[in-house]
Short mmCIF file of C-alpha atoms in Angstrom, two decimals:
data_model
loop_
_atom_site.label_atom_id
_atom_site.label_comp_id
_atom_site.label_asym_id
_atom_site.label_seq_id
_atom_site.Cartn_x
_atom_site.Cartn_y
_atom_site.Cartn_z
CA MET A 1 0.00 0.00 0.00
CA LYS A 2 3.03 2.25 0.28
CA ASN A 3 3.03 3.19 -3.42
CA TYR A 4 -0.65 4.01 -3.28
CA PHE A 5 -0.36 6.47 -0.38
CA GLU A 6 2.83 7.99 -1.80
CA PHE A 7 1.07 8.52 -5.13
CA VAL A 8 -1.93 10.21 -3.52
CA LYS A 9 0.34 12.40 -1.41
CA THR A 10 2.52 13.38 -4.38
CA GLU A 11 -0.27 14.09 -6.87
CA ALA A 12 -2.77 15.68 -4.47
CA GLY A 13 -0.28 18.02 -2.85
CA PRO A 14 -0.61 19.02 0.81
CA LEU A 15 -2.95 16.74 2.75
CA ASN A 16 -6.48 18.05 3.09
CA LYS A 17 -6.61 18.24 6.86
CA SER A 18 -10.34 18.98 6.99
CA MET A 19 -11.06 15.84 4.93
CA VAL A 20 -8.89 13.73 7.25
CA LEU A 21 -10.51 15.27 10.32
CA MET A 22 -14.01 14.66 8.98
CA THR A 23 -13.11 11.05 8.13
CA ILE A 24 -11.90 10.45 11.67
CA MET A 25 -14.86 12.29 13.18
CA ALA A 26 -17.28 10.16 11.14
CA GLY A 27 -15.74 7.00 12.57
CA ILE A 28 -15.72 8.38 16.08
CA ALA A 29 -19.34 9.54 15.82
CA ASN A 30 -20.38 6.15 14.47
CA GLY A 31 -18.59 4.29 17.25
CA LEU A 32 -19.86 6.62 19.95
CA ALA A 33 -23.40 6.26 18.69
CA VAL A 34 -23.16 2.49 19.01
CA ALA A 35 -21.51 2.80 22.44
CA THR A 36 -24.32 5.15 23.51
CA ALA A 37 -26.86 2.62 22.35
CA ILE A 38 -25.22 -0.20 24.27
CA HIS A 39 -24.94 1.93 27.40
CA THR A 40 -28.56 3.02 27.15
CA ALA A 41 -29.70 -0.55 26.62
CA SER A 42 -28.02 -1.65 29.82
CA LYS A 43 -30.07 0.71 32.01
CA LEU A 44 -33.47 0.61 30.34
CA THR A 45 -36.47 -0.03 32.59
CA PRO A 46 -40.07 -0.86 31.64
CA GLY A 47 -42.05 2.15 30.45
CA SER A 48 -39.04 4.49 30.35
CA LEU A 49 -37.84 6.54 27.42
CA HIS A 50 -34.44 8.13 27.85
CA PHE A 51 -34.75 11.48 26.08
CA GLN A 52 -31.19 12.51 26.90
CA GLU A 53 -29.75 9.35 25.37
CA LEU A 54 -32.10 9.64 22.40
CA PHE A 55 -30.97 13.19 21.78
CA LEU A 56 -27.31 12.19 22.12
CA PHE A 57 -27.75 9.20 19.83
CA THR A 58 -29.59 11.24 17.20
CA SER A 59 -26.96 13.98 17.36
CA LEU A 60 -24.16 11.46 16.91
CA MET A 61 -25.97 9.89 13.96
CA ALA A 62 -26.36 13.32 12.33
CA LEU A 63 -22.71 14.11 13.03
CA PHE A 64 -21.68 10.81 11.44
CA TRP A 65 -23.78 11.50 8.35
CA TYR A 66 -22.43 15.03 7.91
CA CYS A 67 -18.77 14.16 8.49
CA LYS A 68 -18.80 11.04 6.36
CA ARG A 69 -20.59 12.71 3.47
CA TYR A 70 -18.19 15.66 3.61
CA SER A 71 -15.08 13.49 3.64
CA MET A 72 -16.30 11.24 0.81
CA ASN A 73 -17.38 14.15 -1.37
CA GLU A 74 -14.08 15.94 -0.81
CA CYS A 75 -12.26 12.73 -1.59
CA THR A 76 -14.22 12.37 -4.83
CA LYS A 77 -13.32 15.91 -5.88
CA LEU A 78 -9.70 15.40 -4.88
CA VAL A 79 -9.13 12.19 -6.79
CA GLU A 80 -10.94 13.43 -9.90
CA GLU A 81 -8.80 16.55 -9.86
CA VAL A 82 -5.71 14.34 -9.58
CA ILE A 83 -6.86 12.35 -12.61
CA ARG A 84 -7.58 15.54 -14.55
CA ILE A 85 -4.09 16.85 -13.80
CA LEU A 86 -2.53 13.50 -14.73
CA ARG A 87 -4.29 13.41 -18.09
CA LEU A 88 -3.46 16.98 -18.98
CA ARG A 89 0.15 16.53 -17.89
CA ILE A 90 0.68 13.34 -19.89
CA LEU A 91 -1.02 14.69 -23.01
CA GLY A 92 0.81 17.99 -22.64
CA LYS A 93 4.13 16.16 -22.74
CA LEU A 94 3.31 14.86 -26.21
CA LYS A 95 3.72 18.37 -27.60
CA ILE A 96 7.46 18.07 -27.07
CA THR A 97 7.68 14.41 -28.09
CA ASP A 98 8.71 13.63 -31.65
CA LEU A 99 6.91 11.10 -33.83
CA LEU A 100 9.66 8.54 -33.41
CA GLY A 101 9.30 8.70 -29.64
CA LEU A 102 5.54 8.31 -29.82
CA GLU A 103 5.75 5.35 -32.18
CA SER A 104 7.95 3.51 -29.71
CA ILE A 105 5.12 3.41 -27.16
CA ASP A 106 2.38 0.80 -27.37
CA LYS A 107 -0.87 2.67 -27.98
CA GLY A 108 -2.70 0.33 -25.63
CA THR A 109 -0.59 1.75 -22.80
CA PHE A 110 -2.16 5.15 -23.39
CA TYR A 111 -5.70 3.85 -23.34
CA SER A 112 -5.09 1.71 -20.29
CA ALA A 113 -3.30 4.38 -18.27
CA LEU A 114 -5.56 7.31 -19.13
CA ALA A 115 -8.87 5.47 -18.96
CA THR A 116 -9.00 2.12 -17.15
CA ASP A 117 -6.22 2.82 -14.68
CA ALA A 118 -7.55 6.28 -13.91
CA SER A 119 -10.99 4.82 -13.14
CA THR A 120 -9.43 2.17 -10.92
CA ILE A 121 -7.66 4.81 -8.86
CA SER A 122 -10.85 6.86 -8.64
CA TYR A 123 -12.80 3.89 -7.29
CA SER A 124 -10.16 2.67 -4.87
CA THR A 125 -9.68 6.03 -3.16
CA ASN A 126 -13.26 6.28 -1.96
CA VAL A 127 -13.08 2.66 -0.82
CA ALA A 128 -9.91 3.45 1.12
CA VAL A 129 -11.48 6.46 2.84
CA ASN A 130 -14.50 4.35 3.72
CA ALA A 131 -12.24 1.69 5.19
CA VAL A 132 -10.39 4.25 7.30
CA SER A 133 -13.65 5.52 8.74
CA SER A 134 -14.80 1.99 9.43
CA GLY A 135 -11.53 1.26 11.15
CA VAL A 136 -12.02 4.19 13.49
CA MET A 137 -15.53 2.99 14.18
CA LEU A 138 -14.33 -0.52 14.98
CA ALA A 139 -12.05 0.91 17.65
CA PHE A 140 -15.15 1.92 19.62
CA LEU A 141 -17.09 -1.23 19.21
CA VAL A 142 -17.37 -4.31 21.39
CA ILE A 143 -18.74 -7.02 19.23
CA TYR A 144 -21.11 -9.32 20.97
CA ILE A 145 -23.10 -12.17 19.46
CA GLY A 146 -26.49 -12.73 20.99
CA VAL A 147 -29.76 -14.27 20.29
CA ILE A 148 -32.37 -13.15 17.74
CA SER A 149 -35.79 -11.76 18.65
CA ILE A 150 -38.72 -12.18 16.21
CA LYS A 151 -40.05 -8.73 16.99
CA ALA A 152 -36.61 -7.28 16.48
CA LEU A 153 -36.45 -9.07 13.14
CA PHE A 154 -39.71 -7.42 12.06
CA ILE A 155 -38.30 -4.06 13.00
CA SER A 156 -35.11 -4.73 11.08
CA VAL A 157 -37.03 -5.89 7.99
CA GLY A 158 -39.10 -2.72 8.10
CA ILE A 159 -35.97 -0.61 8.30
CA ILE A 160 -34.37 -2.60 5.48
CA GLY A 161 -37.45 -2.03 3.33
CA PHE A 162 -37.27 1.69 4.05
CA ILE A 163 -33.57 1.78 3.12
CA VAL A 164 -34.22 -0.19 -0.09
CA ILE A 165 -36.93 2.26 -1.18
CA LEU A 166 -34.62 5.21 -0.61
CA TYR A 167 -31.82 3.38 -2.39
CA LEU A 168 -33.97 2.69 -5.46
CA GLN A 169 -34.92 6.35 -5.65
CA ARG A 170 -31.26 7.38 -5.53
CA GLU A 171 -30.28 4.66 -7.99
CA LYS A 172 -32.07 6.44 -10.84
CA GLN A 173 -29.99 9.55 -10.29
CA VAL A 174 -26.82 7.50 -9.94
CA SER A 175 -27.60 5.60 -13.15
CA SER A 176 -28.27 8.81 -15.05
CA SER A 177 -25.04 10.40 -13.84
CA LEU A 178 -23.01 7.30 -14.66
CA GLN A 179 -24.51 7.07 -18.16
CA LYS A 180 -23.59 10.68 -18.90
CA SER A 181 -20.14 10.14 -17.45
CA THR A 182 -19.64 6.99 -19.53
CA ALA A 183 -20.73 8.76 -22.71
CA CYS A 184 -18.26 11.56 -22.01
CA GLU A 185 -15.52 9.03 -21.30
CA ASN A 186 -16.27 7.32 -24.61
CA THR A 187 -15.89 10.67 -26.35
CA PHE A 188 -12.59 11.20 -24.61
CA MET A 189 -11.35 7.76 -25.67
CA ASP A 190 -12.38 8.46 -29.27
CA ASN A 191 -10.61 11.81 -29.24
CA LEU A 192 -7.59 10.25 -27.61
CA GLY A 193 -7.47 7.80 -30.51
CA GLY A 194 -7.64 10.80 -32.81
CA LEU A 195 -4.64 12.36 -31.13
CA LEU A 196 -2.59 9.19 -31.35
CA ASN A 197 -3.60 8.18 -34.87
CA GLY A 198 -3.49 11.70 -36.26
CA PHE A 199 -0.36 12.79 -34.44
CA LYS A 200 1.56 13.39 -37.69
CA GLU A 201 -1.12 15.65 -39.10
CA LEU A 202 -1.39 17.64 -35.87
CA LYS A 203 2.36 17.86 -35.47
CA MET A 204 2.65 19.53 -38.87
CA SER A 205 0.67 22.55 -37.70
CA ARG A 206 0.76 24.16 -34.29
CA ARG A 207 -2.60 25.75 -34.94
CA LYS A 208 -4.15 22.37 -35.62
CA TYR A 209 -2.51 20.94 -32.51
CA GLN A 210 -3.76 23.78 -30.32
CA ASP A 211 -7.24 23.62 -31.84
CA PHE A 212 -7.45 19.88 -31.29
CA SER A 213 -6.03 20.08 -27.76
CA GLU A 214 -8.49 22.75 -26.64
CA GLU A 215 -11.67 21.48 -28.30
CA GLU A 216 -11.19 17.72 -28.41
CA LEU A 217 -9.09 17.06 -25.31
CA ASN A 218 -9.06 19.77 -22.64
CA ASN A 219 -12.76 20.63 -22.85
CA VAL A 220 -13.80 16.97 -22.90
CA ILE A 221 -11.54 16.17 -19.95
CA ASP A 222 -13.04 19.06 -17.95
CA ALA A 223 -16.58 17.94 -18.81
CA SER A 224 -15.73 14.37 -17.91
CA THR A 225 -14.34 15.51 -14.57
CA GLU A 226 -17.54 17.37 -13.70
CA LEU A 227 -19.71 14.39 -14.65
CA ARG A 228 -17.56 11.93 -12.74
CA VAL A 229 -17.69 14.15 -9.65
CA ASP A 230 -21.48 14.32 -9.96
CA ALA A 231 -21.77 10.56 -10.42
CA GLY A 232 -19.43 9.98 -7.50
CA ILE A 233 -21.36 12.27 -5.18
CA ASN A 234 -24.64 10.55 -6.09
CA LEU A 235 -23.04 7.17 -5.58
CA ASN A 236 -21.83 8.30 -2.18
CA ILE A 237 -25.44 8.83 -1.08
CA THR A 238 -26.27 5.21 -1.89
CA ILE A 239 -23.24 4.09 0.11
CA LEU A 240 -24.41 6.22 3.01
CA LEU A 241 -27.89 4.72 2.83
CA SER A 242 -26.51 1.23 3.20
CA GLN A 243 -24.38 2.32 6.12
CA ALA A 244 -27.30 4.17 7.74
CA PHE A 245 -28.96 0.76 8.11
CA LEU A 246 -26.74 0.16 11.15
CA LEU A 247 -27.85 3.25 13.04
CA LEU A 248 -31.48 3.00 12.00
CA SER A 249 -31.57 -0.64 13.05
CA ILE A 250 -30.08 0.24 16.41
CA SER A 251 -32.61 3.02 16.92
CA GLY A 252 -35.43 0.64 16.06
CA ILE A 253 -34.22 -2.01 18.49
CA LEU A 254 -33.45 0.51 21.21
CA PHE A 255 -36.52 2.74 21.09
CA LEU A 256 -39.26 0.70 19.39
CA LEU A 257 -38.74 -2.82 20.72
CA PRO A 258 -39.32 -1.88 24.38
CA GLN A 259 -42.62 -0.26 23.44
CA LEU A 260 -43.74 -3.43 21.65
CA ASP A 261 -42.65 -5.98 24.24
CA ASN A 262 -41.16 -5.16 27.63
CA SER A 263 -39.92 -8.70 28.03
CA GLN A 264 -37.43 -8.15 25.21
CA ILE A 265 -35.51 -5.48 27.13
CA PRO A 266 -32.85 -7.85 28.50
CA LEU A 267 -32.05 -8.93 24.93
CA ILE A 268 -31.44 -5.45 23.59
CA PRO A 269 -27.70 -5.19 24.36
CA LYS A 270 -27.10 -8.52 22.64
CA LEU A 271 -29.27 -7.55 19.65
CA ILE A 272 -27.42 -4.29 19.24
CA ALA A 273 -24.09 -6.11 19.39
CA LEU A 274 -25.31 -8.51 16.72
CA ILE A 275 -26.42 -5.70 14.43
CA ILE A 276 -23.11 -3.96 14.95
CA PHE A 277 -21.19 -7.13 14.17
CA THR A 278 -23.16 -7.82 11.00
CA ALA A 279 -23.23 -4.20 9.79
CA GLY A 280 -20.20 -4.61 7.60
CA PRO A 281 -17.15 -2.69 8.80
CA VAL A 282 -15.05 -5.76 8.26
CA GLY A 283 -16.55 -6.00 4.79
CA ASP A 284 -15.29 -2.50 4.09
CA PHE A 285 -11.76 -3.67 4.72
CA ALA A 286 -12.35 -6.76 2.61
CA ILE A 287 -13.30 -4.48 -0.29
CA ALA A 288 -10.57 -1.90 0.34
CA ILE A 289 -7.57 -4.21 0.35
CA PRO A 290 -7.96 -5.65 -3.19
CA ALA A 291 -9.13 -2.26 -4.46
CA ILE A 292 -5.96 -0.58 -3.25
CA SER A 293 -3.92 -3.42 -4.73
CA ARG A 294 -5.52 -2.82 -8.11
CA ALA A 295 -4.91 0.89 -7.67
CA GLU A 296 -1.21 0.30 -7.06
CA ALA A 297 -0.98 -1.70 -10.30
CA ALA A 298 -2.74 1.13 -12.09
CA ILE A 299 -0.35 3.67 -10.56
CA ASN A 300 2.61 1.64 -11.78
CA ASN A 301 1.16 1.60 -15.31
CA ILE A 302 0.68 5.37 -15.29
CA ARG A 303 4.19 5.96 -14.02
CA ARG A 304 5.54 3.63 -16.70
CA LEU A 305 3.70 5.54 -19.41
CA GLU A 306 5.06 8.86 -18.18
CA SER A 307 8.59 7.47 -18.10
CA LEU A 308 8.23 6.23 -21.69
CA ILE A 309 6.97 9.63 -22.81
CA ASP A 310 9.82 11.34 -20.98
CA LEU A 311 12.28 9.16 -22.88
CA GLY A 312 10.70 10.29 -26.15
CA GLN A 313 10.94 14.00 -25.34
CA LYS A 314 13.57 15.93 -27.21
CA GLN A 315 15.14 19.28 -26.45
CA ASN A 316 14.77 20.26 -30.10
CA GLU A 317 11.02 19.67 -29.91
CA ARG A 318 10.83 21.74 -26.74
CA ILE A 319 12.64 24.61 -28.46
CA SER A 320 10.45 24.27 -31.54
CA ASP A 321 7.26 24.38 -29.51
CA GLU A 322 8.35 27.66 -27.91
CA GLN A 323 8.84 29.47 -31.23
CA PRO A 324 6.11 31.55 -32.94
CA ILE A 325 4.74 30.44 -36.31
CA GLU A 326 6.02 32.70 -39.08
CA GLU A 327 5.28 32.93 -42.79
CA LEU A 328 8.26 31.56 -44.72
CA THR A 329 9.26 32.72 -48.18
CA TRP A 330 11.09 30.24 -50.39
CA SER A 331 11.47 29.02 -53.95
CA ARG A 332 12.85 25.54 -53.35
CA ILE A 333 13.36 22.92 -50.66
CA ARG A 334 16.78 21.26 -50.66
CA LEU A 335 17.85 18.16 -48.78
CA GLU A 336 21.61 17.84 -48.56
CA ASP A 337 23.20 14.50 -47.63
CA ILE A 338 20.11 13.50 -45.69
CA PHE A 339 20.59 10.30 -43.73
CA PHE A 340 18.20 8.69 -41.28
CA GLN A 341 18.41 5.48 -39.30
CA PHE A 342 15.83 3.95 -37.02
CA PRO A 343 17.00 3.24 -33.46
CA VAL A 344 18.84 -0.03 -33.05
CA LYS A 345 16.63 -2.78 -31.65
CA GLU A 346 17.60 -6.11 -30.18
CA ASN A 347 17.95 -8.92 -32.73
CA GLY A 348 17.27 -6.55 -35.57
CA ARG A 349 19.18 -4.60 -38.18
CA PRO A 350 17.89 -1.03 -38.21
CA PHE A 351 16.54 0.27 -41.50
CA HIS A 352 18.08 3.46 -42.85
CA ILE A 353 17.73 5.78 -45.81
CA GLY A 354 20.41 7.92 -47.45
CA PRO A 355 22.57 9.76 -47.66
CA MET A 356 20.51 11.41 -50.38
CA GLN A 357 20.15 14.65 -52.30
CA PHE A 358 16.67 16.01 -53.07
CA GLU A 359 15.39 19.25 -54.51
CA PHE A 360 11.77 20.38 -54.74
CA HIS A 361 10.86 23.56 -56.60
CA LYS A 362 7.92 25.73 -55.67
CA GLY A 363 4.94 25.25 -57.97
CA GLU A 364 6.22 21.92 -59.37
CA ILE A 365 4.81 18.41 -59.23
CA THR A 366 7.30 15.81 -58.03
CA PHE A 367 6.70 12.07 -58.02
CA ILE A 368 8.61 9.66 -55.80
CA VAL A 369 8.54 6.07 -57.00
CA GLY A 370 10.00 2.79 -55.80
CA GLY A 371 9.10 -0.63 -54.52
CA ASN A 372 7.47 -1.43 -51.19
CA GLY A 373 9.94 -1.08 -48.35
CA SER A 374 12.28 1.17 -50.31
CA GLY A 375 11.87 3.96 -47.75
CA LYS A 376 9.46 6.34 -49.48
CA SER A 377 7.17 6.92 -46.49
CA THR A 378 10.12 7.15 -44.14
CA PHE A 379 11.67 9.76 -46.40
CA LEU A 380 8.51 11.87 -46.33
CA LYS A 381 8.55 11.87 -42.52
CA VAL A 382 12.19 12.94 -42.53
CA MET A 383 11.56 15.59 -45.16
CA THR A 384 8.69 17.10 -43.17
CA SER A 385 10.84 16.98 -40.02
CA LEU A 386 8.59 14.51 -38.24
CA TYR A 387 11.58 12.19 -38.00
CA PRO A 388 14.84 13.92 -37.03
CA SER A 389 17.53 13.26 -39.62
CA THR A 390 20.60 11.43 -38.31
CA SER A 391 22.81 13.64 -40.46
CA GLY A 392 22.51 16.09 -43.33
CA ARG A 393 20.33 19.15 -43.45
CA ILE A 394 17.13 20.59 -44.91
CA LEU A 395 17.15 24.07 -46.44
CA LEU A 396 14.51 26.49 -47.64
CA ASP A 397 16.55 28.23 -50.32
CA ASN A 398 19.69 28.93 -48.28
CA THR A 399 18.05 28.91 -44.84
CA GLU A 400 18.60 25.75 -42.84
CA VAL A 401 15.69 24.23 -40.95
CA THR A 402 16.57 24.22 -37.24
CA PRO A 403 14.58 23.82 -34.02
CA TYR A 404 14.03 27.58 -34.10
CA ASN A 405 12.06 27.53 -37.38
CA LYS A 406 10.99 23.87 -37.51
CA ALA A 407 7.38 24.56 -36.48
CA SER A 408 7.06 27.23 -39.20
CA TYR A 409 8.63 24.82 -41.70
CA ARG A 410 6.15 22.07 -40.81
CA ASN A 411 3.37 24.59 -41.18
CA ILE A 412 3.92 24.88 -44.96
CA PHE A 413 2.84 21.25 -45.49
CA SER A 414 -0.51 19.59 -45.86
CA THR A 415 -0.08 15.84 -45.71
CA ILE A 416 -1.98 12.67 -46.50
CA PHE A 417 0.30 9.86 -45.37
CA SER A 418 -0.40 6.25 -46.22
CA ASP A 419 -1.44 5.72 -42.60
CA TYR A 420 -3.36 9.00 -42.42
CA TYR A 421 -6.06 9.69 -39.84
CA LEU A 422 -9.36 11.35 -40.68
CA PHE A 423 -10.49 13.65 -37.87
CA ARG A 424 -14.16 14.17 -37.20
CA ARG A 425 -13.74 17.96 -37.54
CA LEU A 426 -11.82 20.23 -39.88
CA ILE A 427 -9.10 20.81 -37.33
CA GLY A 428 -7.47 24.24 -37.59
CA ILE A 429 -9.83 25.44 -40.36
CA ASP A 430 -12.05 28.11 -38.86
CA HIS A 431 -14.27 29.18 -41.75
CA PRO A 432 -14.19 26.76 -44.69
CA ASP A 433 -15.56 28.02 -48.00
CA ASN A 434 -18.94 26.28 -48.21
CA ASN A 435 -19.10 26.61 -51.98
CA LEU A 436 -15.68 25.03 -52.31
CA VAL A 437 -16.69 22.29 -49.86
CA GLN A 438 -19.76 21.42 -51.91
CA THR A 439 -17.78 21.50 -55.16
CA LEU A 440 -15.14 19.15 -53.76
CA LEU A 441 -17.73 16.79 -52.30
CA SER A 442 -19.41 16.65 -55.69
CA GLN A 443 -16.15 16.08 -57.55
CA MET A 444 -15.26 13.26 -55.15
CA GLU A 445 -18.77 11.77 -55.45
CA LEU A 446 -19.32 12.02 -51.72
CA THR A 447 -22.37 14.27 -51.69
CA ASN A 448 -24.71 11.38 -50.87
CA LYS A 449 -22.23 9.72 -48.52
CA THR A 450 -21.27 12.47 -46.11
CA SER A 451 -21.22 16.22 -45.61
CA ILE A 452 -19.34 18.90 -43.71
CA GLU A 453 -21.58 20.91 -41.42
CA ASN A 454 -20.33 23.56 -39.00
CA GLY A 455 -16.82 22.33 -39.58
CA ALA A 456 -17.68 18.71 -38.66
CA ILE A 457 -17.75 15.65 -40.90
CA THR A 458 -21.17 14.07 -40.49
CA ASN A 459 -20.17 10.53 -41.52
CA ARG A 460 -16.77 8.86 -41.49
CA ASP A 461 -18.06 5.34 -41.90
CA LEU A 462 -16.83 5.14 -45.49
CA SER A 463 -14.80 2.84 -47.69
CA THR A 464 -11.03 3.21 -47.78
CA GLY A 465 -11.14 4.99 -51.11
CA GLN A 466 -13.92 7.32 -49.98
CA LYS A 467 -12.04 8.15 -46.78
CA LYS A 468 -8.98 9.06 -48.83
CA ARG A 469 -11.06 11.30 -51.06
CA LEU A 470 -12.50 12.98 -47.97
CA ALA A 471 -8.97 13.39 -46.59
CA LEU A 472 -7.98 15.03 -49.87
CA ILE A 473 -10.84 17.50 -49.47
CA THR A 474 -9.64 18.48 -46.01
CA SER A 475 -6.10 18.81 -47.38
CA VAL A 476 -7.26 21.18 -50.14
CA LEU A 477 -9.26 23.22 -47.61
CA GLU A 478 -6.12 23.69 -45.50
CA ASP A 479 -4.68 25.66 -48.43
CA LYS A 480 -1.01 25.00 -47.58
CA PRO A 481 1.85 25.78 -50.03
CA VAL A 482 3.10 22.18 -50.16
CA MET A 483 0.81 19.18 -50.49
CA ILE A 484 2.08 15.65 -49.86
CA PHE A 485 0.19 12.60 -51.10
CA ASP A 486 1.60 9.23 -50.02
CA GLU A 487 0.10 6.73 -52.50
CA TRP A 488 -3.24 8.55 -52.44
CA ALA A 489 -4.41 6.96 -55.69
CA ALA A 490 -3.61 3.39 -54.59
CA ASP A 491 -7.13 2.78 -53.28
CA GLN A 492 -9.01 4.61 -56.04
CA ASP A 493 -10.75 3.18 -59.06
CA PRO A 494 -9.52 4.10 -62.58
CA VAL A 495 -11.93 7.02 -62.89
CA PHE A 496 -10.64 8.76 -59.78
CA ARG A 497 -7.04 7.93 -60.56
CA LYS A 498 -7.41 9.71 -63.88
CA PHE A 499 -9.18 12.62 -62.19
CA PHE A 500 -6.36 12.89 -59.64
CA TYR A 501 -3.53 12.99 -62.17
CA ASP A 502 -5.20 14.77 -65.10
CA VAL A 503 -7.50 17.25 -63.34
CA LEU A 504 -6.77 17.79 -59.66
CA LEU A 505 -2.97 17.96 -59.73
CA PRO A 506 -2.87 20.42 -62.66
CA GLU A 507 -5.49 22.59 -60.91
CA LEU A 508 -3.45 22.64 -57.70
CA LYS A 509 -0.29 23.41 -59.64
CA ALA A 510 -2.05 26.28 -61.40
CA LYS A 511 -2.82 27.71 -57.96
CA GLY A 512 0.90 27.70 -57.16
CA LYS A 513 0.88 24.59 -54.99
CA THR A 514 3.94 22.38 -54.71
CA ILE A 515 2.96 18.73 -55.03
CA ILE A 516 5.01 15.80 -53.75
CA ALA A 517 3.33 12.47 -54.45
CA VAL A 518 4.44 8.90 -53.82
CA THR A 519 3.03 6.75 -56.59
CA HIS A 520 3.30 3.49 -58.49
CA ASP A 521 1.18 4.67 -61.42
CA ASP A 522 3.77 4.78 -64.21
CA LYS A 523 0.90 5.33 -66.64
CA TYR A 524 0.64 8.91 -65.34
CA PHE A 525 4.30 9.79 -64.95
CA TYR A 526 3.81 12.44 -67.62
CA ALA A 527 1.94 14.56 -65.05
CA ALA A 528 5.14 15.19 -63.03
CA ASP A 529 7.76 17.87 -63.54
CA ARG A 530 10.39 15.68 -61.97
CA ILE A 531 10.56 12.10 -60.69
CA TYR A 532 12.82 10.48 -58.10
CA LYS A 533 13.23 6.77 -57.61
CA MET A 534 13.97 5.17 -54.24
CA GLU A 535 15.50 1.73 -53.86
CA TYR A 536 16.79 0.18 -50.64
CA GLY A 537 16.95 3.54 -48.92
CA THR A 538 18.79 5.34 -51.71
CA CYS A 539 17.50 7.74 -54.32
CA VAL A 540 18.39 8.77 -57.88
CA PRO A 541 16.59 10.85 -60.51
CA TYR A 542 14.18 8.53 -62.28
CA GLU A 543 15.53 9.23 -65.76
CA HIS A 544 18.94 7.90 -64.65
CA ALA A 545 17.55 4.81 -62.94
CA GLU A 546 17.99 1.43 -64.53
#
């Protein structure tokens, strides 16, 4: 349990003394109420009603209810705030993590740590607080097993029925809160998948990254936190109702049973002891111990994820993230002696590309060709500075791309990689031209399949080819100087392939766009101004290739 308490102390900051005090007071009040009941039972006489003891018992019961509810509600707020901070901190670290670092982390680790593990910690903390309170209560109790009275049983059943009715009424509110919370969590998980799958696209534009972070992540996390707090507070009432059974049962035995049958008075202390013993404090510990164990495993997973992200953080990315986005003027992009090698892995020979020379002129169409595995997609990630080159340099005219202008350099590109991700909104595009949107949807024959309304794509449940055409629409709407298409036409039928090479690319070129396309369609090589061929990580002009 050491890791669990260290984690809570570290993440929550200074201990909430009022919450601790209320937790202890709830246990003390509960124990004292039971002790008062036992003491009163020992001196009852026929026909007497001890108003002083009744007042004391009722006051202690009210004190228990108030203190326990306060401590549990504060605990719920505290742990949900810790989870909110954890999520924002982990996701915030990705801004200074390069693509290579992200790709080295199993995506399932993200989902597990930020969703399942966070929920486990949330649940276990309330259980732990409940167990602490029960432990304090147990310190004041003397458990005694006695005999059962039929009349006392009737009283207990009546109280149980009353508690069940109240519980069922609360359950509707709890169910509603949990449903809303679950729906919000599902949205968060979907958006988290968008961040991870669309990391390349977001990384190319700071504006897109900031837009996505604010609208799809931060706002959803805040909404989820509010809903989870609400669900937790409602759930706490149901927990309190079950625990109130103890005190209500004691009050029934103590104050009602003597009025029904004076002969039962000698049994009251034993009945109270039995109710106390069967009330469930020990059960609280039985629940808390495995819950805290699961929480510790979840904490370890979260810490592991953060350590993996920290390993993937680069100083260059940190510097880049701090720089403003500026408009860059250029006439050509040059890659001089570019070499890139994947990190060395055990029992594997790392793939590398280069050293290579490339040159892309503004307003030209360049095709990159080559067999599968020749390094075309890897080259595009190096060229766009998503992968850091091992050696060599990238220049805009005579200006070298460095961490101080890398974000602005990435901002000139609009990309559709072979493993692209289609976001549910037009991220980073504030006011798309509706006429252009409708024209593009019509050209791509998507008018009856989907639409773009208020910046959101109404349907993404499309075929692979249709999704790529929709991705192309979003790329055109971004209106960036350089457009990269990584085998865009591979999943298109002949009609759309011809449209892409004979209509769309010339139109984009006429608008001054620079096109870089990976392709296998030698039938349309005439559409390019220049062609490079890649083979086993090296590159030569296509006209000189064998």
